[in-house]
Tab-separated table of C-alpha atoms in Angstrom:
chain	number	residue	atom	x	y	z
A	26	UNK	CA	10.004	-10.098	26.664
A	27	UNK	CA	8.458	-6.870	25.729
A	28	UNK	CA	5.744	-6.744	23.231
A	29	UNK	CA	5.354	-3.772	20.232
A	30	UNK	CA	3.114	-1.444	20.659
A	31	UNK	CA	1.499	-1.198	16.981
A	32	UNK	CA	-0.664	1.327	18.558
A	33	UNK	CA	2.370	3.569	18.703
A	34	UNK	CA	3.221	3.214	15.526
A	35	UNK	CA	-0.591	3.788	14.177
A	36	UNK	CA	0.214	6.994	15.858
A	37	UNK	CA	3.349	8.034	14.237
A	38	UNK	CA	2.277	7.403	11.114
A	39	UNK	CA	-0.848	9.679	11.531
A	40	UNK	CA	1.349	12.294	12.696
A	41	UNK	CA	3.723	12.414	9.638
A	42	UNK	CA	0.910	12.044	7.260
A	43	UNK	CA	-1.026	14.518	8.570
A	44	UNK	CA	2.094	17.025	8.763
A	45	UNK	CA	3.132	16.134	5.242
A	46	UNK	CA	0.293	14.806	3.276
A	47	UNK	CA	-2.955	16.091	1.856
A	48	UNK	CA	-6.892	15.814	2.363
A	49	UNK	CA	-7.432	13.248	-0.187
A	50	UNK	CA	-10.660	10.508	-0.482
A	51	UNK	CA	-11.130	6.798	-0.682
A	52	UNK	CA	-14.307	6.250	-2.739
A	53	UNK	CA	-15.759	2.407	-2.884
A	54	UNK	CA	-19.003	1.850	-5.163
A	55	UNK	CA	-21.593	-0.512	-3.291
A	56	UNK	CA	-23.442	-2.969	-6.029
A	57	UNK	CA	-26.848	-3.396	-6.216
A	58	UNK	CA	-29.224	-5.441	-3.784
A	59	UNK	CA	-28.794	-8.375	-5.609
A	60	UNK	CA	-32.882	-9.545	-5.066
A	61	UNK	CA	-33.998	-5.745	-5.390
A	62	UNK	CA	-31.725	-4.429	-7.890
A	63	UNK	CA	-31.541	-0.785	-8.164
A	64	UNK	CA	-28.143	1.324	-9.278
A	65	UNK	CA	-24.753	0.676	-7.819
A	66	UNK	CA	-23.921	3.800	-5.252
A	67	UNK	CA	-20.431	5.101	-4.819
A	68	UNK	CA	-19.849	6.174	-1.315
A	69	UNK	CA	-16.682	8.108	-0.180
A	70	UNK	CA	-14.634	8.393	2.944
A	71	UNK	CA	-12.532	11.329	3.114
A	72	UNK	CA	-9.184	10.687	4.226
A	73	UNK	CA	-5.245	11.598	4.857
A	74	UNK	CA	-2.972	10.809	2.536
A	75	UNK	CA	0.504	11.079	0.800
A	76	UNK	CA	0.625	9.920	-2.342
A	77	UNK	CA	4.351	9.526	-4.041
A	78	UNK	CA	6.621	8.009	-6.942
A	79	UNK	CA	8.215	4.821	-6.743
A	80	UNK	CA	11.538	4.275	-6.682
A	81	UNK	CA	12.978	4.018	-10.433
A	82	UNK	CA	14.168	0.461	-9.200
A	83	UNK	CA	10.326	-1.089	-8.691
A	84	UNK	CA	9.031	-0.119	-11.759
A	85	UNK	CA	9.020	-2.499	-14.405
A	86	UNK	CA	6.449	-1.251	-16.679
A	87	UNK	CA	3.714	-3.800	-16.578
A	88	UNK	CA	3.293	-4.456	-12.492
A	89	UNK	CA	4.374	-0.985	-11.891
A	90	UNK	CA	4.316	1.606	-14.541
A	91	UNK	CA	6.189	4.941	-14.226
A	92	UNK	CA	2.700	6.690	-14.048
A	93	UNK	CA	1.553	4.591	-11.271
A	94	UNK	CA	1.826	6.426	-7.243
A	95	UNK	CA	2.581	4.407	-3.791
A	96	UNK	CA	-0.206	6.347	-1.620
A	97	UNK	CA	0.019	6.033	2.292
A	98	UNK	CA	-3.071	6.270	4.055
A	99	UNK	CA	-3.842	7.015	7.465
A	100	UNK	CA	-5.378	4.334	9.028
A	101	UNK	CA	-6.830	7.135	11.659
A	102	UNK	CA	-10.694	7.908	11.561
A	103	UNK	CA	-10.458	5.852	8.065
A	104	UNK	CA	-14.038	3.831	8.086
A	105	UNK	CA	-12.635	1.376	5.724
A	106	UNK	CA	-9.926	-1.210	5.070
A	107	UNK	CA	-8.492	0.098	0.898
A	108	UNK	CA	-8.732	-2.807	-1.540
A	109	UNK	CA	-8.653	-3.713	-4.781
A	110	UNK	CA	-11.683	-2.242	-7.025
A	111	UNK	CA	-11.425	1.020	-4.451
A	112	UNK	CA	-10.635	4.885	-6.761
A	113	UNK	CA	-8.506	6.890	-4.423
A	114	UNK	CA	-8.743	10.916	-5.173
A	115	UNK	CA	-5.506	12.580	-4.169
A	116	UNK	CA	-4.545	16.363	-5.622
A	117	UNK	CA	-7.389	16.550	-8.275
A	118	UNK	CA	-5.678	13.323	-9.788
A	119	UNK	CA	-8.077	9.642	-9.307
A	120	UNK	CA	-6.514	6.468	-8.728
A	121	UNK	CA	-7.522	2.845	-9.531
A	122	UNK	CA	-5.967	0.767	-6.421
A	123	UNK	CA	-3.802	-2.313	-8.317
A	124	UNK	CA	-3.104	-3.514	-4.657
A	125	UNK	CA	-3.094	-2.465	-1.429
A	126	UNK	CA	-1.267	-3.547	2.104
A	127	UNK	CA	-3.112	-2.492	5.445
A	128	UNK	CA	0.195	-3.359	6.996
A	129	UNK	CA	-1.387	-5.102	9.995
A	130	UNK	CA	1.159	-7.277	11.947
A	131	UNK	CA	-0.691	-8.336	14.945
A	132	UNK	CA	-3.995	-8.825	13.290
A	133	UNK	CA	-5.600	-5.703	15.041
A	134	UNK	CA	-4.328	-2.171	14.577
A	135	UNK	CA	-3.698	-1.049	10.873
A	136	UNK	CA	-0.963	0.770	11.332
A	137	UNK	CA	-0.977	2.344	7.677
A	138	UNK	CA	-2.538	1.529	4.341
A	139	UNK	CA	-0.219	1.542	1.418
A	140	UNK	CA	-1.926	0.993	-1.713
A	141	UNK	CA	-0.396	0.971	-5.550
A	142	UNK	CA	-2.521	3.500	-7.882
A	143	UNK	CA	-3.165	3.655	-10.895
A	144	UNK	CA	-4.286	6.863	-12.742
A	145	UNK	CA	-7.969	6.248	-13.580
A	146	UNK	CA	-8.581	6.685	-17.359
């Protein structure tokens, strides 16, 4: 039996998001050294991305509002796994990630991050 080749897939994704998306950013604030304190410092990871409206059907207005964007992220060159807590910038527009799916089925290659945004206020 043949296995899938997730590596593939990594691939296509990359391709379509790079021919259709934008140069976008995944920014993550690291806390303070908890023994030395000191200020939190936001680091960011540039990144490729597509960010688009759900489907009228999904939104519900308190899990997902009608403001809020499904943004695919190429898991390509992309330093870090997206969580919860992350602000994704895509088109001049900053995102709060509500949740976020690295879609990895074999527990190695992330073929692409979807995350849920949420304008920042």
């Amino acid at each position: 039996m043949a296995t899938f080749d997730y590596a593939d897939m990594q691939a296509t994704a990359h391709e379509l998001i790079e021919e259709f998306g934008q140069a976008g950013a995944v920014k993550r604030v690291t806390p303070p050294d908890p023994v030395y304190g000191g200020d939190p410092v936001p680091v960011e990871y540039t990144a490729k991305l597509v960010p688009m409206t759900y489907d009228q059907r999904y939104i519900d207005g308190t899990t997902i509002t009608t403001a809020d964007r499904q943004i695919y992220i190429s898991s390509v060159g992309l330093a870090i796994v997206p969580t919860v807590g992350d602000v994704i910038a895509a088109g001049g527009v900053e995102y709060h990630v509500i949740a976020a799916d690295p879609n990895n089925y074999d527990g190695v290659t992330n073929v692409v991050f979807i995350v849920q945004g949420r304008i920042a206020a």
